[in-house]
XYZ file of N, CA and C in Angstrom:
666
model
N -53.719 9.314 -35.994
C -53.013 8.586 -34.940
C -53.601 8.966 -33.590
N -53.942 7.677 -33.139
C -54.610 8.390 -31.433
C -54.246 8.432 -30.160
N -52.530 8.203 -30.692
C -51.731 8.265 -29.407
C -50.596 9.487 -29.925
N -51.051 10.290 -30.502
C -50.103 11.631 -30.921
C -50.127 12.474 -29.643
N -48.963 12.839 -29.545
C -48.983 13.605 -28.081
C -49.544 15.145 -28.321
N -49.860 16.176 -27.531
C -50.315 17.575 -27.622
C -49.651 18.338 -27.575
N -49.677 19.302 -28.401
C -48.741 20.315 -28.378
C -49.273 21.586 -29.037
N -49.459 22.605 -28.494
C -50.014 23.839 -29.288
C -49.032 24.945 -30.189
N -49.487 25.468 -31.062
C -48.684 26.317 -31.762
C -48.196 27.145 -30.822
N -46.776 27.344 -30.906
C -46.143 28.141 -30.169
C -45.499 27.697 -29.396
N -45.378 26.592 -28.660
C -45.151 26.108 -27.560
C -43.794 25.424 -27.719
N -43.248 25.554 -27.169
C -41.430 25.206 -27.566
C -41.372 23.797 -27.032
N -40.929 22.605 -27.740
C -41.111 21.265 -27.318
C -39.909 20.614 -27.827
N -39.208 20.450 -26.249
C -37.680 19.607 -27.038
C -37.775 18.012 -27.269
N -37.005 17.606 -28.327
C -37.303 15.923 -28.656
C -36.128 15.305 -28.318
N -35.996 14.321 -27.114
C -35.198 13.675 -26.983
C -35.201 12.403 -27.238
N -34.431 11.490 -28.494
C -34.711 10.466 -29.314
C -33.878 9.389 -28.575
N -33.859 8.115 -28.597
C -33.571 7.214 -28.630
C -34.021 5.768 -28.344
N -33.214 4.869 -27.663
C -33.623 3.696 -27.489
C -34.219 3.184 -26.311
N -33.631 3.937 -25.450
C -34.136 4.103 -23.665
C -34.056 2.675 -23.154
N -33.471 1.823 -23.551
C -33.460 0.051 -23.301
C -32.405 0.315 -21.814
N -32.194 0.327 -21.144
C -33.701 0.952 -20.539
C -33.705 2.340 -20.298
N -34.697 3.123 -20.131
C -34.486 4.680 -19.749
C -34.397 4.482 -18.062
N -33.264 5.749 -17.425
C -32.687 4.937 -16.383
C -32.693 7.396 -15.391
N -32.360 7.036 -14.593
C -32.698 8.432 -13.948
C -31.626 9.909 -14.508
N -30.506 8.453 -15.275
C -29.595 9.943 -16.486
C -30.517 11.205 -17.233
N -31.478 9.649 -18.305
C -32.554 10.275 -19.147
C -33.082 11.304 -18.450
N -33.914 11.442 -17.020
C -34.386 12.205 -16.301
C -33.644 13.686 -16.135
N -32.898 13.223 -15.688
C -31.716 14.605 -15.059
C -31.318 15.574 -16.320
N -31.080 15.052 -17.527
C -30.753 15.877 -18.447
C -31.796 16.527 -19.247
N -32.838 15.952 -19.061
C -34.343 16.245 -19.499
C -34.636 17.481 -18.853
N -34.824 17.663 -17.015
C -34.719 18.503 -16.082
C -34.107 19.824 -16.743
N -32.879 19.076 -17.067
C -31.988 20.092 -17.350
C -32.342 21.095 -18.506
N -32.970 20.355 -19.911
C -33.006 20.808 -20.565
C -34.178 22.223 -21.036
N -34.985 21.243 -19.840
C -36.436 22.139 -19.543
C -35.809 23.708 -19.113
N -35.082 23.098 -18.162
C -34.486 24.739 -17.445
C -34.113 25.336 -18.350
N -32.456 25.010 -18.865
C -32.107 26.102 -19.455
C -32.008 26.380 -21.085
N -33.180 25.561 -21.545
C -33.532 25.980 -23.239
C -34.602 26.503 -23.462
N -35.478 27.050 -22.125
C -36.727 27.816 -22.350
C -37.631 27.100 -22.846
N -37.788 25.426 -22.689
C -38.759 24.593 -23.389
C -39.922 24.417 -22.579
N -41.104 24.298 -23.066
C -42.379 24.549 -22.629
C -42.652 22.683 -21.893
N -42.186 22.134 -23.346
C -42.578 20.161 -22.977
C -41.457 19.535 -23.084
N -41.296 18.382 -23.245
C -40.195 17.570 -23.866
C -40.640 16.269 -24.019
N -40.649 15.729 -25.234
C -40.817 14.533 -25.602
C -40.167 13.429 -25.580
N -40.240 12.117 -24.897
C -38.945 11.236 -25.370
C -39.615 10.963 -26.480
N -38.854 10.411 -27.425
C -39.071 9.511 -28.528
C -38.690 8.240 -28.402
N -39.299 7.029 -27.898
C -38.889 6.293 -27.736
C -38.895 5.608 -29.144
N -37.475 4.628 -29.663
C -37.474 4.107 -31.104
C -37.895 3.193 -31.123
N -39.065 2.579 -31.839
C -39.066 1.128 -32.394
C -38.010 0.308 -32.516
N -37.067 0.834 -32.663
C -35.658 -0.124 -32.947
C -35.491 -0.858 -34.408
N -34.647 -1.161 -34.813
C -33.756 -0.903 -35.951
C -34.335 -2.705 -36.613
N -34.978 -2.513 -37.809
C -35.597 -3.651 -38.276
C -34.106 -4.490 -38.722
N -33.360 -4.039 -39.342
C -32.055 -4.488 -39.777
C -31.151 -5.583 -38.879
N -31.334 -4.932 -37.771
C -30.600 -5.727 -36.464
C -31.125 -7.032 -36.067
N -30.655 -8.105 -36.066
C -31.195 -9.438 -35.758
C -30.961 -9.121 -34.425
N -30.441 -8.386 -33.789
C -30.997 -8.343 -32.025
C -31.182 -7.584 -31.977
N -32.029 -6.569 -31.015
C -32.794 -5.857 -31.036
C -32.969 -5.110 -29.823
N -33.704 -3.889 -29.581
C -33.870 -3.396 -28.200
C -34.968 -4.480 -27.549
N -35.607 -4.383 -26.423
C -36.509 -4.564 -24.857
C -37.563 -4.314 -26.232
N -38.650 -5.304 -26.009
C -39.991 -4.798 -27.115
C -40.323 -3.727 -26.467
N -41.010 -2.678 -27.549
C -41.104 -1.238 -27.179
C -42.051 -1.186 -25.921
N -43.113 -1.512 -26.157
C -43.913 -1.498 -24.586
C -43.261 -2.059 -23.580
N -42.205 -2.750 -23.417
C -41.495 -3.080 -22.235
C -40.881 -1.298 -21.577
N -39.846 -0.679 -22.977
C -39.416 0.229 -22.327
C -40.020 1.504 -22.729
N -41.792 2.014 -23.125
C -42.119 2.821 -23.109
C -42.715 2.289 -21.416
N -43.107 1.676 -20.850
C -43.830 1.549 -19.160
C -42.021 1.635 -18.432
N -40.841 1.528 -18.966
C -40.238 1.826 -18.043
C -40.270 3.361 -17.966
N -40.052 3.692 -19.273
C -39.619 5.189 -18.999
C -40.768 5.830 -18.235
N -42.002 5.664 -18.486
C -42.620 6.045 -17.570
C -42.613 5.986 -16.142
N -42.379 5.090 -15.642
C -41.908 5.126 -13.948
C -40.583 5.736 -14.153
N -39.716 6.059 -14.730
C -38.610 7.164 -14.549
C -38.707 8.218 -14.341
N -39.604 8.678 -15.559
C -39.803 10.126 -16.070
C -40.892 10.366 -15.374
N -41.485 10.810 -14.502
C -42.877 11.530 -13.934
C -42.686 12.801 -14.009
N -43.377 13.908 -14.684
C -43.513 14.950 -14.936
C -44.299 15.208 -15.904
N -45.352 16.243 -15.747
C -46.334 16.516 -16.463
C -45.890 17.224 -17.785
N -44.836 17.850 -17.746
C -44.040 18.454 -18.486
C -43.595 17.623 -19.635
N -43.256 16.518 -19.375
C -42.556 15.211 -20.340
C -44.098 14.507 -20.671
N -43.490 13.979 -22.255
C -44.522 13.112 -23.111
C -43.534 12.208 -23.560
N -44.164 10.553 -22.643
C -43.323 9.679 -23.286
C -44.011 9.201 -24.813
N -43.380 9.078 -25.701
C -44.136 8.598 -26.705
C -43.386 7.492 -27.823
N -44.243 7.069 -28.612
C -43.951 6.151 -29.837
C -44.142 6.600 -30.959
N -44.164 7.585 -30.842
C -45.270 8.072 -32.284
C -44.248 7.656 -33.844
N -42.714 7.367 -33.342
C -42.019 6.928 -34.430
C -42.311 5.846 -35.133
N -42.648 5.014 -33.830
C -43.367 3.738 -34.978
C -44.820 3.778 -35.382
N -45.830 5.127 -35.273
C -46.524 5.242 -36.415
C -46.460 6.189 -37.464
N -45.494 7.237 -37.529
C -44.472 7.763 -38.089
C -43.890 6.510 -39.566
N -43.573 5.362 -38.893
C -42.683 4.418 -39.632
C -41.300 5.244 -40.274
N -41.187 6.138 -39.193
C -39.065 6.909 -39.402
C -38.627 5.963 -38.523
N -36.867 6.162 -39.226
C -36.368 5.765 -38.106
C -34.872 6.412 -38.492
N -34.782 7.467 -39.473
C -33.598 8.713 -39.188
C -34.230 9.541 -38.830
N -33.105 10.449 -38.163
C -33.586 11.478 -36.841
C -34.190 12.546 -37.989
N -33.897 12.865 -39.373
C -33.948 13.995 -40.152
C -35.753 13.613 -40.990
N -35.956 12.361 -40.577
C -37.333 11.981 -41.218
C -38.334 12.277 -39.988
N -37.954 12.178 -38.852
C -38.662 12.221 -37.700
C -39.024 13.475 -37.803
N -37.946 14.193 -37.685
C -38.180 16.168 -37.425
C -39.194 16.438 -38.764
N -38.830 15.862 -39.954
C -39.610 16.230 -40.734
C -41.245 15.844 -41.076
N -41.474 15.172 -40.630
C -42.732 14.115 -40.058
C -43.524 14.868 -39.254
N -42.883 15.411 -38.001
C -43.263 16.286 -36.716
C -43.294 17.962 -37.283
N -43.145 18.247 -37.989
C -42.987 19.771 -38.632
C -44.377 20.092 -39.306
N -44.206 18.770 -40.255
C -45.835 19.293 -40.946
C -46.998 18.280 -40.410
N -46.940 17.438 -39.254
C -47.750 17.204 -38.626
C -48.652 18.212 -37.363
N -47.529 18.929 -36.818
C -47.478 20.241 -36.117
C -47.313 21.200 -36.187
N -47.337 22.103 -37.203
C -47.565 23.145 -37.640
C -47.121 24.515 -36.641
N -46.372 25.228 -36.780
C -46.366 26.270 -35.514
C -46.035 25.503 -34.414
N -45.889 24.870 -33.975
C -44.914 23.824 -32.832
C -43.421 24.133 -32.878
N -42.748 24.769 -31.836
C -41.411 24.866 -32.175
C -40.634 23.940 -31.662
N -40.345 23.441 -32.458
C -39.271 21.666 -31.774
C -38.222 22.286 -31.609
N -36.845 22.087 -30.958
C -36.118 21.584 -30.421
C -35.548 20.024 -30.224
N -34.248 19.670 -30.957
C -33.687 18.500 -31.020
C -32.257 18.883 -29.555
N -32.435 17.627 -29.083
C -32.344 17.772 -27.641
C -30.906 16.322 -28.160
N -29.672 16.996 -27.608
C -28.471 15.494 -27.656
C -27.570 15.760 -26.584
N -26.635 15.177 -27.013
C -25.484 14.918 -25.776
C -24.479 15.203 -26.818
N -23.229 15.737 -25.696
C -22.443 16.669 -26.684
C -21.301 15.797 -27.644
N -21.323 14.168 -27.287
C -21.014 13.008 -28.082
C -21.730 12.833 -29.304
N -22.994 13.344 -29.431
C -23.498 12.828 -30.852
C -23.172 14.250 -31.564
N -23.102 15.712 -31.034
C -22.957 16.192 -31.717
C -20.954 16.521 -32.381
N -20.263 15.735 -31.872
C -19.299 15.094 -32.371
C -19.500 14.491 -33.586
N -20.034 13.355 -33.759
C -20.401 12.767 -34.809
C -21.694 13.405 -35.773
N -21.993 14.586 -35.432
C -23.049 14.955 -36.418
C -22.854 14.645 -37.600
N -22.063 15.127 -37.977
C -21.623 14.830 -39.689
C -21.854 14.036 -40.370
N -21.663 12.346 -39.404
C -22.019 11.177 -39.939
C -23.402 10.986 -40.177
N -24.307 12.105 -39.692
C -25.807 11.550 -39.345
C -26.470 11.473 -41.051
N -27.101 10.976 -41.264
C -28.383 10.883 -42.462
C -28.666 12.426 -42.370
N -28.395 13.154 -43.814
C -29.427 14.441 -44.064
C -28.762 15.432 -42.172
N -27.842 15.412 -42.204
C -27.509 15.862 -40.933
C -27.671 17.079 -40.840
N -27.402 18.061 -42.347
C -27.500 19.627 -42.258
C -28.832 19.645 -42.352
N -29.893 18.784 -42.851
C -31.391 19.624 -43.010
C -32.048 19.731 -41.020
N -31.167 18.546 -40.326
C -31.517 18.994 -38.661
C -31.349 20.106 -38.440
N -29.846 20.633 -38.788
C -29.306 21.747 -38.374
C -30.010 22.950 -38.875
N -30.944 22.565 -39.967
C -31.087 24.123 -40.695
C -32.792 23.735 -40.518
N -33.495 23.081 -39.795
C -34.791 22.990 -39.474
C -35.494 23.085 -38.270
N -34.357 22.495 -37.243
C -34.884 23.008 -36.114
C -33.571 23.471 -35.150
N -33.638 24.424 -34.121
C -32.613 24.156 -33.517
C -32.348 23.671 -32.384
N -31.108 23.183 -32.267
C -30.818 21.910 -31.509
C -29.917 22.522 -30.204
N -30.330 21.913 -29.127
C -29.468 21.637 -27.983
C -28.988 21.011 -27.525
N -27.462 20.964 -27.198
C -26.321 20.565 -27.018
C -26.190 20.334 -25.238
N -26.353 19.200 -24.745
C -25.959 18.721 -23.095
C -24.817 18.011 -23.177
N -23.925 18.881 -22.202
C -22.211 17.986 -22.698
C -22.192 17.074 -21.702
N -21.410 15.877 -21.823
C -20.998 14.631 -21.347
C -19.425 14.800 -20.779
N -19.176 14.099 -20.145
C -18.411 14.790 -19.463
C -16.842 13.535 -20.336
N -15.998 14.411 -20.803
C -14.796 13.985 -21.766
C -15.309 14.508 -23.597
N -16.654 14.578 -23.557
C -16.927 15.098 -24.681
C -16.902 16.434 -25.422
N -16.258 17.618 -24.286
C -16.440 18.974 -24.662
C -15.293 19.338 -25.719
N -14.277 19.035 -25.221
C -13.444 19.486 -26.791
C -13.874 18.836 -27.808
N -14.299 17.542 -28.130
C -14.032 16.928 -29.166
C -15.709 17.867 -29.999
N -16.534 17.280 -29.052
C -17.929 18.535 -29.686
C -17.300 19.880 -30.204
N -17.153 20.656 -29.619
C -16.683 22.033 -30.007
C -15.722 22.265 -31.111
N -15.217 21.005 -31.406
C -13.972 20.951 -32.639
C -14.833 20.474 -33.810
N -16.241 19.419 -33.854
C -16.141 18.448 -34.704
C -16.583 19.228 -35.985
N -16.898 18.753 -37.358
C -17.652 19.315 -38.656
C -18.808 20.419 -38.117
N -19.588 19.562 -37.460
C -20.841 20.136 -37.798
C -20.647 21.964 -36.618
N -19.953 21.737 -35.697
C -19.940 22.968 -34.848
C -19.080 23.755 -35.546
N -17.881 23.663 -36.271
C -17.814 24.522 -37.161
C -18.157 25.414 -38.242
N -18.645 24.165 -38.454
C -19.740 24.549 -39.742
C -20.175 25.970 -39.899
N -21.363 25.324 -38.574
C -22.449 26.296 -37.875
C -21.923 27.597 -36.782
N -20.767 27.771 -36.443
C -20.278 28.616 -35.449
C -21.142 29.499 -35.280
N -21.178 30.130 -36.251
C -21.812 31.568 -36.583
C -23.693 31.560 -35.824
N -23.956 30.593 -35.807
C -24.893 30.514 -35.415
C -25.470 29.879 -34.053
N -24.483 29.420 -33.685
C -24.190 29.483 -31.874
C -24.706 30.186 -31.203
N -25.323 29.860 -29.918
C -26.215 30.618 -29.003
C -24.651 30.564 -27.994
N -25.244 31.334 -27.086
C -23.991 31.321 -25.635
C -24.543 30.258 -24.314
N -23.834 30.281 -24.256
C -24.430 29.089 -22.840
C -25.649 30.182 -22.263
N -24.858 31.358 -21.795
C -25.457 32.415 -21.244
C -27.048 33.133 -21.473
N -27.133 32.612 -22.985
C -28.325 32.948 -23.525
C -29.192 31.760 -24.170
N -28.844 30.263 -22.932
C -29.418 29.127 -23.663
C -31.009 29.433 -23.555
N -31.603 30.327 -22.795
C -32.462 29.937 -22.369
C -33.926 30.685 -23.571
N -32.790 31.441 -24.305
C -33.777 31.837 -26.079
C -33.700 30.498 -26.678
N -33.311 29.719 -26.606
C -32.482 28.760 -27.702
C -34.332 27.763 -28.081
N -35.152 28.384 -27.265
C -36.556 27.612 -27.193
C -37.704 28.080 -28.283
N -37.088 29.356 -28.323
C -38.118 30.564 -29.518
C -36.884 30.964 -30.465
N -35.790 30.076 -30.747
C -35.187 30.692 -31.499
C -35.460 30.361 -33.191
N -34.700 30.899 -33.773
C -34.918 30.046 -35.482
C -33.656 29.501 -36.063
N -34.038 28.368 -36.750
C -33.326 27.623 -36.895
C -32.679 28.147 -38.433
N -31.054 28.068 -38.813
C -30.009 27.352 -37.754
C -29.748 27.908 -36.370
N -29.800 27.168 -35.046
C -29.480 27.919 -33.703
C -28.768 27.018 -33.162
N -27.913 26.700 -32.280
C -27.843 26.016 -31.698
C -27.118 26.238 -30.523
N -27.121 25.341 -29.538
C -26.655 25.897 -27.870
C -25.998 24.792 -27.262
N -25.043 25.315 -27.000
C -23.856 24.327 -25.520
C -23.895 24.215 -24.483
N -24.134 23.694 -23.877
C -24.452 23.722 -22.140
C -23.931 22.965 -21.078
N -22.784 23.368 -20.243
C -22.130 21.839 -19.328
C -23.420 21.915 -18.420
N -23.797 20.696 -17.967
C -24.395 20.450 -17.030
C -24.138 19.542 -16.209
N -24.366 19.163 -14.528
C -24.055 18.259 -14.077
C -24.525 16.955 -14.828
N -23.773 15.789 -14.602
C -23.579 14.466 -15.509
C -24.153 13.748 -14.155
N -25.124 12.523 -14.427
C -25.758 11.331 -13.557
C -24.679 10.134 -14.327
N -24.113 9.740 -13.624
C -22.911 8.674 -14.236
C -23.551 7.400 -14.839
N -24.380 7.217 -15.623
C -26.011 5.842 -16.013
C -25.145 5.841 -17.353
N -25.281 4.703 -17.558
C -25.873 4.604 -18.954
C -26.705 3.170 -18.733
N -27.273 3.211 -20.206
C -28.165 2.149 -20.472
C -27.785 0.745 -20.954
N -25.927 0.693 -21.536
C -25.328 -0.158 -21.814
C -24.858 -0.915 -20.703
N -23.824 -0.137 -19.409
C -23.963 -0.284 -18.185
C -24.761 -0.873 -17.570
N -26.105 -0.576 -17.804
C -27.045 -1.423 -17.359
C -27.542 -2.738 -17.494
N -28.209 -2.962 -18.865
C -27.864 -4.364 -19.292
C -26.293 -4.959 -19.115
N -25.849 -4.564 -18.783
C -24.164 -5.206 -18.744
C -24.154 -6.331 -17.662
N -24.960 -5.662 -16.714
C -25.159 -6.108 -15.397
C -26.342 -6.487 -15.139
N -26.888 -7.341 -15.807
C -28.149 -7.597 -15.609
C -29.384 -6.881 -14.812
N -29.156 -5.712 -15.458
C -30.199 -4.807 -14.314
C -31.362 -4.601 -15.038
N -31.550 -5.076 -16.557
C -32.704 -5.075 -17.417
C -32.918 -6.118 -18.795
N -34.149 -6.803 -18.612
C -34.387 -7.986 -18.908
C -35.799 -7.799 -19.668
N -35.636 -8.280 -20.769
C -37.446 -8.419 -21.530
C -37.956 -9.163 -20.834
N -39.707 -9.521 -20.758
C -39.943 -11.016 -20.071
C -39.238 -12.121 -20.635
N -39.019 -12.117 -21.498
C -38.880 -13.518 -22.580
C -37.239 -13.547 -22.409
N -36.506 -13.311 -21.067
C -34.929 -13.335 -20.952
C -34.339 -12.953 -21.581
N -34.386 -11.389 -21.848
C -32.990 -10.802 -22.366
C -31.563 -10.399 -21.782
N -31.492 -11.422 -20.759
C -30.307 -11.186 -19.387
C -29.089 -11.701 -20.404
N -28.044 -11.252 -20.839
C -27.218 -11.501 -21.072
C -26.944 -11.339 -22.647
N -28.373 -11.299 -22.903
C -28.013 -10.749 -24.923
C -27.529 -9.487 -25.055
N -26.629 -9.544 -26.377
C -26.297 -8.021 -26.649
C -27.507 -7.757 -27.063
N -27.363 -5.742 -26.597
C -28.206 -5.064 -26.604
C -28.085 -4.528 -27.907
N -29.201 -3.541 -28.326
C -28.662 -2.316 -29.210
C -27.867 -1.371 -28.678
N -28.044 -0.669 -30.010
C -27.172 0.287 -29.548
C -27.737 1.563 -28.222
N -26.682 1.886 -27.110
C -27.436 2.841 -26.530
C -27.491 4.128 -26.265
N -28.760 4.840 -25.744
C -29.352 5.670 -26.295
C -28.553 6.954 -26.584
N -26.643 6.949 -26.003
C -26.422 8.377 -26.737
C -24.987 7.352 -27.808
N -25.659 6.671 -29.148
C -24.826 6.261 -29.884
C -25.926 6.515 -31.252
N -25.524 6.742 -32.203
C -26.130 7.638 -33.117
C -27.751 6.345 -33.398
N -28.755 7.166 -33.250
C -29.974 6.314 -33.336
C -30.236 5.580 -35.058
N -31.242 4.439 -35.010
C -31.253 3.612 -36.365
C -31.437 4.275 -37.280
N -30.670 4.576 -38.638
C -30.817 5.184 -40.137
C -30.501 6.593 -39.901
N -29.419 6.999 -38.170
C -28.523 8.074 -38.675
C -27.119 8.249 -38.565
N -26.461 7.116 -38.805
C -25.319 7.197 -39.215
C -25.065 7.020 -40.756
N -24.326 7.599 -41.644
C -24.112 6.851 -42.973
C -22.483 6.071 -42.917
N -23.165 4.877 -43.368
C -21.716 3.875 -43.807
C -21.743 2.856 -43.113
């Protein structure tokens, strides 16, 4: 593949997945964030191909891999596609795809503290938990319900402290870390709502997919 992004053994690289229809200056800020306090070296978006199943669909991907790029500027961030030459599209095929493609690469799965609410529902949800470890950016109404749901119980025991998010980059997986951070009030549904993002071919007013913190294509079950 000759658009695989770089990454050297060792190098702590968080993956932040979704649809980005459109990626908007939220994506940015929590990215920022995550760089700071999870000790991550890069961070990847993953931007998704989007969900073959769905007769409507996200922004065609090159529409919103050139947005996210004018969002995201930082040398630090790799916007990429590599899912659709990957051909995943659950989050637990992705990580696993990226593991033995990268070898000695320490990923980091990068969410919002709403999906990890719903972890449980995800596809293969414990092999995330027990392959790489994941960081937790809370949303703001989402902190009890995260901290209560399956999967944070589950895993308690293996909880980082806010205090010590910043191992959570060289840690081993199962790990995982909580973190309030300031909230950019965006979303991407919001956006199209209001006609603030459009394919060329007039997507002003179609429903969108789903957005980017609602569980991504082939990881919910049911």
């Amino acid at each position: 593949m000759n658009n695989r992004p770089f990454a050297r053994p060792g190098q702590a690289v968080g993956l932040l997945g979704g649809s980005f229809d459109p990626a908007h200056p939220g994506h940015a800020h929590i990215t920022r964030e995550a760089l700071k306090r999870f000790g991550l070296d890069r961070v990847w978006w993953l931007v998704s191909p989007g969900n073959p199943l769905k007769t409507r669909g996200p922004a065609p991907l090159a529409d919103r891999m050139a947005r996210a790029r004018d969002i995201m500027q930082d040398p630090r961030v790799t916007i990429t596609d590599i899912e659709a030459d990957l051909g995943t599209r659950a989050t637990a095929d992705t990580i696993a795809a990226l593991l033995a493609l990268y070898p000695g690469v320490r990923f980091v799965w990068l969410m919002g503290a709403d999906n990890l609410a719903q972890l449980h529902l995800w596809q293969d949800w414990r092999f995330i938990m027990d392959s790489v470890p994941v960081g937790v950016l809370a949303r703001p109404g989402d902190r009890i319900s995260a901290r209560m749901s399956p999967a944070a119980r589950i895993y308690r025991r293996y909880r980082i402290s806010g205090a010590a998010s910043h191992l959570l980059g060289h840690a081993t997986a199962p790990a995982w870390c909580f973190v309030n951070v300031p909230m950019v009030d965006l979303s991407s549904t919001a956006i199209r709502a209001r006609g603030g993002w459009s394919a060329p071919h007039e997507r002003r007013g179609q429903p969108g997919a789903d957005d980017d913190h609602q569980p991504r294509p082939g990881q919910q079950v049911g």
